[in-house]
Tab-separated table of C-alpha atoms and ligand atoms in Angstrom:
chain	number	residue	atom	x	y	z
A	79	MET	CA	27.222	81.698	137.622
A	80	LYS	CA	30.727	82.415	138.722
A	81	LEU	CA	33.562	80.017	138.038
A	82	GLU	CA	33.784	78.791	141.624
A	83	THR	CA	30.107	77.849	141.541
A	84	LEU	CA	30.421	76.224	138.065
A	85	ALA	CA	33.383	74.203	139.222
A	86	VAL	CA	31.178	72.702	142.042
A	87	HIS	CA	27.948	72.324	140.171
A	88	ALA	CA	28.268	72.267	136.386
A	89	GLY	CA	27.247	68.786	135.050
A	90	ASN	CA	26.662	67.601	138.576
A	91	HIS	CA	23.354	66.582	140.058
A	92	PRO	CA	22.251	63.972	142.662
A	93	ASP	CA	21.888	60.535	141.050
A	94	SER	CA	18.248	60.051	140.114
A	95	ALA	CA	18.223	56.289	140.935
A	96	THR	CA	19.819	56.473	144.391
A	97	GLY	CA	19.942	60.044	145.483
A	98	ALA	CA	23.732	59.854	145.836
A	99	VAL	CA	25.018	63.378	146.050
A	100	THR	CA	28.400	62.439	144.591
A	101	SER	CA	28.031	60.750	141.127
A	102	PRO	CA	28.446	56.975	140.983
A	103	ILE	CA	31.130	55.628	138.685
A	104	HIS	CA	29.522	53.936	135.724
A	105	LEU	CA	31.873	51.245	134.725
A	106	SER	CA	29.465	49.490	132.382
A	107	THR	CA	30.714	49.446	128.777
A	108	THR	CA	27.274	48.744	127.320
A	109	PHE	CA	23.786	50.016	127.999
A	110	LEU	CA	20.265	48.594	127.733
A	111	ARG	CA	18.507	48.980	124.395
A	112	ASP	CA	14.777	49.734	124.314
A	113	ASP	CA	12.094	47.453	122.801
A	114	ASP	CA	11.709	49.869	119.950
A	115	LEU	CA	15.486	49.494	119.328
A	116	GLY	CA	16.239	53.014	120.571
A	117	TYR	CA	18.474	54.232	123.431
A	118	SER	CA	16.100	56.531	125.297
A	119	LYS	CA	18.540	57.157	128.173
A	120	GLY	CA	21.106	58.415	125.744
A	121	PHE	CA	23.820	55.860	126.223
A	122	MET	CA	24.720	52.869	124.009
A	123	TYR	CA	28.411	51.976	124.404
A	124	THR	CA	31.050	53.678	126.522
A	125	ARG	CA	33.423	54.543	123.654
A	126	HIS	CA	30.558	56.616	122.181
A	127	ASN	CA	29.417	58.079	125.489
A	128	ASN	CA	29.320	57.388	129.199
A	129	PRO	CA	27.524	59.158	132.065
A	130	ASN	CA	30.869	60.115	133.794
A	131	ARG	CA	32.357	61.374	130.553
A	132	GLN	CA	29.225	63.343	129.668
A	133	GLN	CA	29.324	64.960	133.127
A	134	LEU	CA	33.000	65.885	132.652
A	135	GLU	CA	32.389	67.283	129.154
A	136	THR	CA	29.438	69.341	130.353
A	137	CYS	CA	31.490	70.698	133.211
A	138	LEU	CA	34.513	71.646	131.067
A	139	ALA	CA	32.317	73.303	128.390
A	140	ALA	CA	30.645	75.385	131.085
A	141	LEU	CA	33.953	76.403	132.665
A	142	GLU	CA	35.455	77.538	129.380
A	143	GLY	CA	32.209	79.179	128.192
A	144	GLY	CA	31.852	76.880	125.116
A	145	GLU	CA	28.942	75.084	123.539
A	146	ALA	CA	30.446	71.590	123.776
A	147	ALA	CA	33.482	69.623	124.876
A	148	LEU	CA	35.080	66.321	124.031
A	149	ALA	CA	37.199	64.469	126.603
A	150	PHE	CA	40.182	62.300	125.654
A	151	GLY	CA	42.540	59.899	127.341
A	152	SER	CA	45.350	62.413	127.203
A	153	GLY	CA	46.029	65.989	126.110
A	154	SER	CA	48.092	64.551	123.296
A	155	ALA	CA	45.083	62.580	122.055
A	156	ALA	CA	42.865	65.698	122.287
A	157	ALA	CA	45.307	67.762	120.130
A	158	PHE	CA	45.841	64.860	117.764
A	159	ALA	CA	42.064	64.662	117.110
A	160	VAL	CA	42.015	68.358	116.116
A	161	PHE	CA	44.847	67.926	113.658
A	162	GLN	CA	43.382	64.677	112.381
A	163	ALA	CA	40.145	66.544	111.607
A	164	LEU	CA	41.959	68.555	108.983
A	165	GLN	CA	42.608	67.360	105.422
A	166	PRO	CA	45.807	66.565	103.500
A	167	GLY	CA	47.081	69.715	101.891
A	168	ASP	CA	45.867	71.917	104.746
A	169	HIS	CA	48.377	74.286	106.277
A	170	ILE	CA	48.806	74.642	110.102
A	171	ILE	CA	50.592	77.532	111.818
A	172	ALA	CA	52.026	76.683	115.194
A	173	PRO	CA	54.221	78.515	117.623
A	174	ASP	CA	58.047	78.212	117.580
A	175	ASP	CA	57.908	77.592	121.353
A	176	MET	CA	55.332	75.026	122.223
A	177	TYR	CA	54.771	71.742	124.045
A	178	HIS	CA	57.390	69.463	122.435
A	179	GLY	CA	55.107	66.419	122.242
A	180	LEU	CA	52.630	68.280	120.042
A	181	ARG	CA	55.436	69.791	117.985
A	182	THR	CA	56.653	66.196	117.404
A	183	GLN	CA	53.143	65.063	116.376
A	184	LEU	CA	52.943	67.770	113.734
A	185	ARG	CA	56.478	67.070	112.480
A	186	GLN	CA	56.613	63.260	112.576
A	187	ILE	CA	52.990	62.412	111.821
A	188	PHE	CA	50.988	65.132	110.156
A	189	VAL	CA	53.727	66.351	107.779
A	190	GLU	CA	53.911	62.620	106.626
A	191	LEU	CA	50.157	62.777	106.131
A	192	LYS	CA	50.760	65.585	103.596
A	193	MET	CA	49.814	68.583	105.776
A	194	TRP	CA	51.917	71.655	105.830
A	195	VAL	CA	53.190	72.934	109.105
A	196	THR	CA	55.084	76.168	109.955
A	197	PHE	CA	56.470	76.969	113.377
A	198	VAL	CA	56.604	80.749	113.657
A	199	ASP	CA	57.248	83.648	116.004
A	200	PHE	CA	53.712	85.013	116.390
A	201	ASN	CA	54.991	88.576	116.083
A	202	GLU	CA	55.538	87.843	112.368
A	203	ILE	CA	52.472	85.654	111.783
A	204	GLU	CA	51.144	87.740	108.928
A	205	ASP	CA	54.059	86.694	106.659
A	206	HIS	CA	53.191	83.020	107.146
A	207	ILE	CA	49.482	82.902	106.134
A	208	ARG	CA	48.846	81.014	102.926
A	209	PRO	CA	45.724	80.394	100.824
A	210	ASN	CA	45.555	76.876	102.318
A	211	THR	CA	46.050	77.826	105.964
A	212	ARG	CA	43.219	76.189	107.886
A	213	LEU	CA	44.387	76.223	111.539
A	214	ILE	CA	46.366	78.563	113.772
A	215	TRP	CA	47.448	76.746	116.859
A	216	MET	CA	48.383	78.984	119.857
A	217	GLU	CA	49.926	78.112	123.199
A	218	THR	CA	50.064	80.985	125.652
A	219	PRO	CA	51.911	81.119	128.019
A	220	SER	CA	54.089	78.731	126.125
A	221	ASN	CA	56.242	75.872	127.265
A	222	PRO	CA	58.886	76.326	128.525
A	223	LEU	CA	59.840	79.959	127.639
A	224	MET	CA	56.580	81.437	128.901
A	225	LYS	CA	56.070	83.462	125.673
A	226	ILE	CA	52.783	85.304	125.427
A	227	THR	CA	50.718	85.420	122.242
A	228	ASN	CA	48.331	88.312	121.646
A	229	ILE	CA	45.219	86.195	121.250
A	230	GLU	CA	42.906	89.018	120.048
A	231	ARG	CA	45.345	90.132	117.372
A	232	VAL	CA	45.665	86.579	116.040
A	233	VAL	CA	41.890	86.095	116.067
A	234	GLN	CA	41.315	89.289	114.093
A	235	LEU	CA	43.854	88.200	111.456
A	236	ALA	CA	42.438	84.618	111.327
A	237	LYS	CA	38.879	85.876	110.860
A	238	GLN	CA	40.016	87.965	107.814
A	239	HIS	CA	41.352	84.761	106.246
A	240	ASN	CA	38.670	82.368	107.434
A	241	ILE	CA	41.147	80.324	109.507
A	242	ILE	CA	40.225	78.225	112.537
A	243	THR	CA	42.007	79.230	115.715
A	244	ALA	CA	42.831	77.057	118.740
A	245	VAL	CA	44.532	77.774	122.051
A	246	ASP	CA	46.366	75.177	124.227
A	247	ASN	CA	45.117	76.758	127.488
A	248	THR	CA	46.902	74.152	129.739
A	249	PHE	CA	49.207	76.617	131.513
A	250	ALA	CA	46.537	79.234	132.143
A	251	THR	CA	43.207	77.341	132.727
A	252	PRO	CA	39.830	79.058	132.308
A	253	CYS	CA	40.282	80.669	135.687
A	254	ILE	CA	42.891	83.148	134.366
A	255	GLN	CA	42.503	83.101	130.589
A	256	ARG	CA	39.332	82.822	128.523
A	257	PRO	CA	40.192	82.288	124.781
A	258	LEU	CA	36.690	81.490	123.691
A	259	ASP	CA	35.459	84.859	125.085
A	260	MET	CA	38.199	86.523	122.891
A	261	GLY	CA	36.782	84.882	119.711
A	262	VAL	CA	38.913	81.761	119.556
A	263	ASP	CA	37.186	78.713	118.031
A	264	LEU	CA	38.744	75.852	120.083
A	265	VAL	CA	40.441	75.455	123.454
A	266	MET	CA	42.488	72.384	124.240
A	267	HIS	CA	43.745	71.241	127.616
A	268	SER	CA	46.019	68.607	129.013
A	269	ILE	CA	43.595	67.664	131.915
A	270	THR	CA	46.663	65.849	133.301
A	271	LYS	CA	47.868	69.265	134.582
A	272	TYR	CA	45.859	71.914	136.521
A	273	ILE	CA	42.373	70.732	135.569
A	274	ASN	CA	42.765	67.442	137.458
A	275	GLY	CA	45.488	68.973	139.569
A	276	HIS	CA	46.641	66.046	141.654
A	277	SER	CA	49.143	64.293	139.262
A	278	ASP	CA	47.042	61.122	139.204
A	279	VAL	CA	45.026	61.276	135.981
A	280	LEU	CA	46.075	61.418	132.340
A	281	GLY	CA	43.505	63.224	130.292
A	282	GLY	CA	42.689	65.780	127.641
A	283	VAL	CA	39.790	67.952	126.316
A	284	VAL	CA	38.824	69.969	123.311
A	285	ILE	CA	36.162	72.611	123.966
A	286	THR	CA	34.369	74.550	121.182
A	287	LYS	CA	32.815	77.945	120.955
A	288	LYS	CA	30.282	76.624	118.431
A	289	ASN	CA	29.120	73.127	117.876
A	290	ASP	CA	29.841	73.326	114.146
A	291	ASP	CA	30.874	70.953	111.333
A	292	PHE	CA	34.536	71.035	112.221
A	293	PHE	CA	33.853	70.117	115.851
A	294	GLY	CA	31.681	67.264	114.445
A	295	ARG	CA	34.744	65.972	112.668
A	296	ILE	CA	36.783	66.068	115.906
A	297	LYS	CA	33.908	64.142	117.617
A	298	MET	CA	34.076	61.633	114.858
A	299	VAL	CA	37.792	61.113	115.510
A	300	GLN	CA	37.075	60.802	119.289
A	301	ILE	CA	34.516	58.087	118.807
A	302	LEU	CA	36.071	56.218	115.826
A	303	ALA	CA	39.675	56.316	117.048
A	304	GLY	CA	38.453	55.770	120.626
A	305	GLY	CA	41.143	57.631	122.541
A	306	VAL	CA	38.604	58.278	125.351
A	307	PRO	CA	39.142	58.545	129.164
A	308	SER	CA	37.878	55.779	131.503
A	309	PRO	CA	34.888	56.520	133.619
A	310	PHE	CA	37.056	56.383	136.725
A	311	ASP	CA	39.444	59.009	135.318
A	312	CYS	CA	36.443	61.192	134.499
A	313	TYR	CA	35.249	60.812	138.100
A	314	LEU	CA	38.646	61.728	139.514
A	315	THR	CA	38.965	64.715	137.174
A	316	LEU	CA	35.591	66.100	138.266
A	317	ARG	CA	36.698	65.719	141.844
A	318	GLY	CA	39.791	67.688	141.132
A	319	ILE	CA	37.854	70.401	139.209
A	320	LYS	CA	35.737	71.272	142.270
A	321	THR	CA	38.804	73.039	143.831
A	322	LEU	CA	40.336	74.295	140.561
A	323	PRO	CA	39.566	78.037	141.121
A	324	TYR	CA	40.999	77.985	144.616
A	325	ARG	CA	44.014	75.941	143.640
A	326	MET	CA	44.694	78.412	140.817
A	327	LYS	CA	44.662	81.322	143.308
A	328	GLY	CA	47.304	79.570	145.342
A	329	HIS	CA	49.464	78.668	142.345
A	330	CYS	CA	49.374	82.192	140.954
A	331	GLU	CA	50.157	83.777	144.266
A	332	ASN	CA	53.030	81.410	145.032
A	333	ALA	CA	54.508	81.656	141.494
A	334	MET	CA	54.413	85.521	141.620
A	335	ALA	CA	56.213	85.647	144.889
A	336	LEU	CA	58.825	83.017	143.782
A	337	ALA	CA	59.393	84.869	140.540
A	338	LYS	CA	60.061	88.108	142.369
A	339	PHE	CA	62.461	86.384	144.720
A	340	LEU	CA	64.375	84.677	141.896
A	341	GLU	CA	64.554	87.869	139.872
A	342	GLN	CA	66.776	89.556	142.492
A	343	HIS	CA	68.799	86.439	143.387
A	344	PRO	CA	72.559	86.825	142.533
A	345	LYS	CA	72.835	83.267	141.233
A	346	VAL	CA	69.972	83.735	138.774
A	347	GLU	CA	70.582	84.934	135.229
A	348	LYS	CA	67.011	85.475	134.018
A	349	VAL	CA	63.447	84.739	135.081
A	350	TYR	CA	60.625	83.937	132.654
A	351	TYR	CA	57.249	84.747	134.241
A	352	PRO	CA	54.495	86.834	132.525
A	353	GLY	CA	53.569	88.462	135.832
A	354	LEU	CA	56.973	90.232	136.057
A	355	ALA	CA	57.205	93.794	134.570
A	356	SER	CA	60.449	92.651	133.020
A	357	HIS	CA	58.713	90.080	130.815
A	358	PRO	CA	58.734	91.378	127.251
A	359	ASP	CA	54.971	90.751	126.815
A	360	HIS	CA	53.879	91.772	130.321
A	361	GLU	CA	51.453	94.348	128.952
A	362	ILE	CA	49.621	91.760	126.794
A	363	ALA	CA	49.589	89.293	129.711
A	364	VAL	CA	47.937	91.915	131.952
A	365	LYS	CA	45.325	92.472	129.265
A	366	GLN	CA	44.414	88.935	128.451
A	367	MET	CA	45.007	87.124	131.795
A	368	SER	CA	43.051	87.830	134.927
A	369	ASN	CA	43.367	86.906	138.569
A	370	GLY	CA	47.070	86.066	138.152
A	371	PHE	CA	49.561	84.739	135.648
A	372	GLY	CA	49.581	81.033	136.385
A	373	GLY	CA	51.765	78.702	138.408
A	374	MET	CA	54.482	78.013	135.824
A	375	LEU	CA	57.815	79.783	135.635
A	376	SER	CA	61.286	79.111	134.179
A	377	PHE	CA	64.571	80.566	135.164
A	378	GLU	CA	68.179	80.469	134.011
A	379	VAL	CA	70.845	79.680	136.555
A	380	LYS	CA	74.153	81.554	136.230
A	381	GLY	CA	76.516	79.004	134.459
A	382	GLY	CA	75.484	76.120	132.348
A	383	ALA	CA	73.693	72.702	132.396
A	384	GLU	CA	75.776	71.490	135.356
A	385	GLU	CA	74.944	74.435	137.586
A	386	ALA	CA	71.268	74.146	136.728
A	387	VAL	CA	71.034	70.420	137.345
A	388	ASN	CA	72.866	70.946	140.642
A	389	VAL	CA	70.053	73.310	141.779
A	390	ALA	CA	67.340	70.857	140.663
A	391	ILE	CA	68.805	67.992	142.665
A	392	SER	CA	69.629	70.115	145.768
A	393	THR	CA	65.999	71.105	146.533
A	394	GLN	CA	63.939	69.414	149.186
A	395	PHE	CA	60.349	70.391	148.392
A	396	PHE	CA	60.641	70.724	144.593
A	397	THR	CA	60.529	67.147	143.238
A	398	GLN	CA	62.708	66.634	140.208
A	399	ALA	CA	60.193	65.371	137.701
A	400	THR	CA	58.507	66.417	134.500
A	401	SER	CA	54.843	67.508	134.171
A	402	LEU	CA	53.110	70.278	136.060
A	403	GLY	CA	49.876	71.555	137.637
A	404	GLY	CA	49.698	69.288	140.695
A	405	VAL	CA	49.534	70.446	144.267
A	406	GLU	CA	53.255	69.566	144.761
A	407	SER	CA	56.071	71.692	143.379
A	408	LEU	CA	58.181	70.168	140.617
A	409	ILE	CA	61.514	71.248	139.094
A	410	GLU	CA	62.869	70.165	135.728
A	411	HIS	CA	65.969	70.552	133.696
A	412	ARG	CA	63.977	71.025	130.477
A	413	ALA	CA	66.661	70.837	127.773
A	414	SER	CA	67.679	67.328	128.662
A	415	GLN	CA	64.031	66.299	128.765
A	416	GLU	CA	63.354	67.555	125.273
A	417	GLY	CA	66.411	65.962	123.605
A	418	PRO	CA	69.266	67.036	121.371
A	419	ASP	CA	67.158	69.152	118.887
A	420	THR	CA	65.935	71.443	121.704
A	421	LYS	CA	66.304	75.249	121.542
A	422	THR	CA	65.673	75.470	125.304
A	423	PRO	CA	68.664	77.075	127.099
A	424	GLN	CA	70.858	74.463	128.826
A	425	ASN	CA	70.917	76.491	132.081
A	426	LEU	CA	67.097	76.707	132.185
A	427	LEU	CA	65.033	75.124	134.939
A	428	ARG	CA	61.227	74.936	134.646
A	429	VAL	CA	59.227	75.018	137.818
A	430	SER	CA	55.642	74.048	138.458
A	431	VAL	CA	54.972	76.038	141.672
A	432	GLY	CA	52.733	73.999	144.018
A	433	LEU	CA	50.624	74.811	146.945
A	434	GLU	CA	53.195	74.406	149.731
A	435	HIS	CA	53.772	77.495	151.903
A	436	ILE	CA	55.699	80.072	149.922
A	437	ASP	CA	58.156	80.694	152.795
A	438	ASP	CA	59.270	77.035	152.631
A	439	LEU	CA	59.512	77.155	148.822
A	440	ILE	CA	61.613	80.343	148.814
A	441	ALA	CA	63.960	79.119	151.581
A	442	ASP	CA	64.373	75.798	149.766
A	443	ILE	CA	65.291	77.198	146.409
A	444	ASP	CA	67.558	79.714	148.031
A	445	GLN	CA	69.651	77.078	149.783
A	446	ALA	CA	69.751	75.000	146.583
A	447	LEU	CA	71.058	77.953	144.590
A	448	TRP	CA	73.926	78.468	147.043
A	449	LYS	CA	74.907	74.724	147.113
B	684	LIG	C1	51.368	68.105	129.065
B	684	LIG	C2	50.920	68.998	127.980
B	684	LIG	C3	50.356	68.540	126.773
B	684	LIG	C4	50.189	67.035	126.581
B	684	LIG	O1	49.251	66.481	127.423
B	684	LIG	P1	49.322	64.918	127.899
B	684	LIG	O2	48.170	64.800	128.835
B	684	LIG	O3	50.661	64.684	128.554
B	684	LIG	O4	49.146	64.092	126.703
B	684	LIG	C5	50.009	69.428	125.864
B	684	LIG	N1	50.264	70.728	125.988
B	684	LIG	C6	50.754	71.252	127.153
B	684	LIG	C7	50.937	72.728	127.281
B	684	LIG	C8	51.187	70.422	128.161
B	684	LIG	O5	51.722	70.874	129.246
């Protein structure tokens, strides 16, 4: 089955009790126990499992091409469960440019729990592998500098040293980047972004290539810590997923056109978008991404923070807000969002390119740049 078909059908079937074509929302927290004390219908208690969550997990596993998936109440909870499944003394390699919330988790929580974490430039990853390295965490394209990691090269190296690999695939989605097909063990998403796609659900997922012991530990964290999504959020997410492949086509097309426009604009210093030939890792992006390069881009405005913020507040169709992946375009002065320890350039704006008409988006950002 192709992705468009999976997005509509995977995990979805008419309700056996009523024939409802769209799945009912199962709000019940508890399920009937059989006379022989079993649970023949497969559900006991909603923290353990729930029909809507099961449907979502089945769908997401199918979309990424994995054996199983675990849904969480946020992307942060999903990543947290992966780190929590490791042991004290384990070493994690993470990118020097990554989602700042996860970087903070590693720094403020897991280092305190006696894990070792190094943030590295993946071009020099060989130098950082240690005998106790258990996990290599990738994020590509990365947030907010749109750095590209050569996934196959990292997988090759990790396999030699028996290290688990994971990719935060939030920016790309399975529609344009398929880490599990490249030999990666785990994919994580903030569902909050493109997967749900309508800026109205917080969620996360971990998808595994193989339903192995390590994934069993992540599942244990999911159930025992209980950071699970509500049945209603699972329902909304599944509703969003049905259009994911078509939304991604629009996001990619619009972002490419906007990146090209910004690149030749006299008020713009630099554009970060893997689809541009000027991107330092464009060749790798072409190899490991398909159908486009995603809907996220960053650019530096000539001048400093003041000039950049002035552009962000002068747009009409780009809402000044954090987050990404919804149908509406968002613009953000990233450095002030990340706080004083950020390495993000002060004149950088991050844009989540939405599904408005590209002519309106270009005209809008052009007038804001001249303000
Ligand atoms: C938003 C985001 C996260 C965190 O997800 P939440 O759903 O906000 O907890 C992790 N990684 C990336 C790349 C993100 O954009």
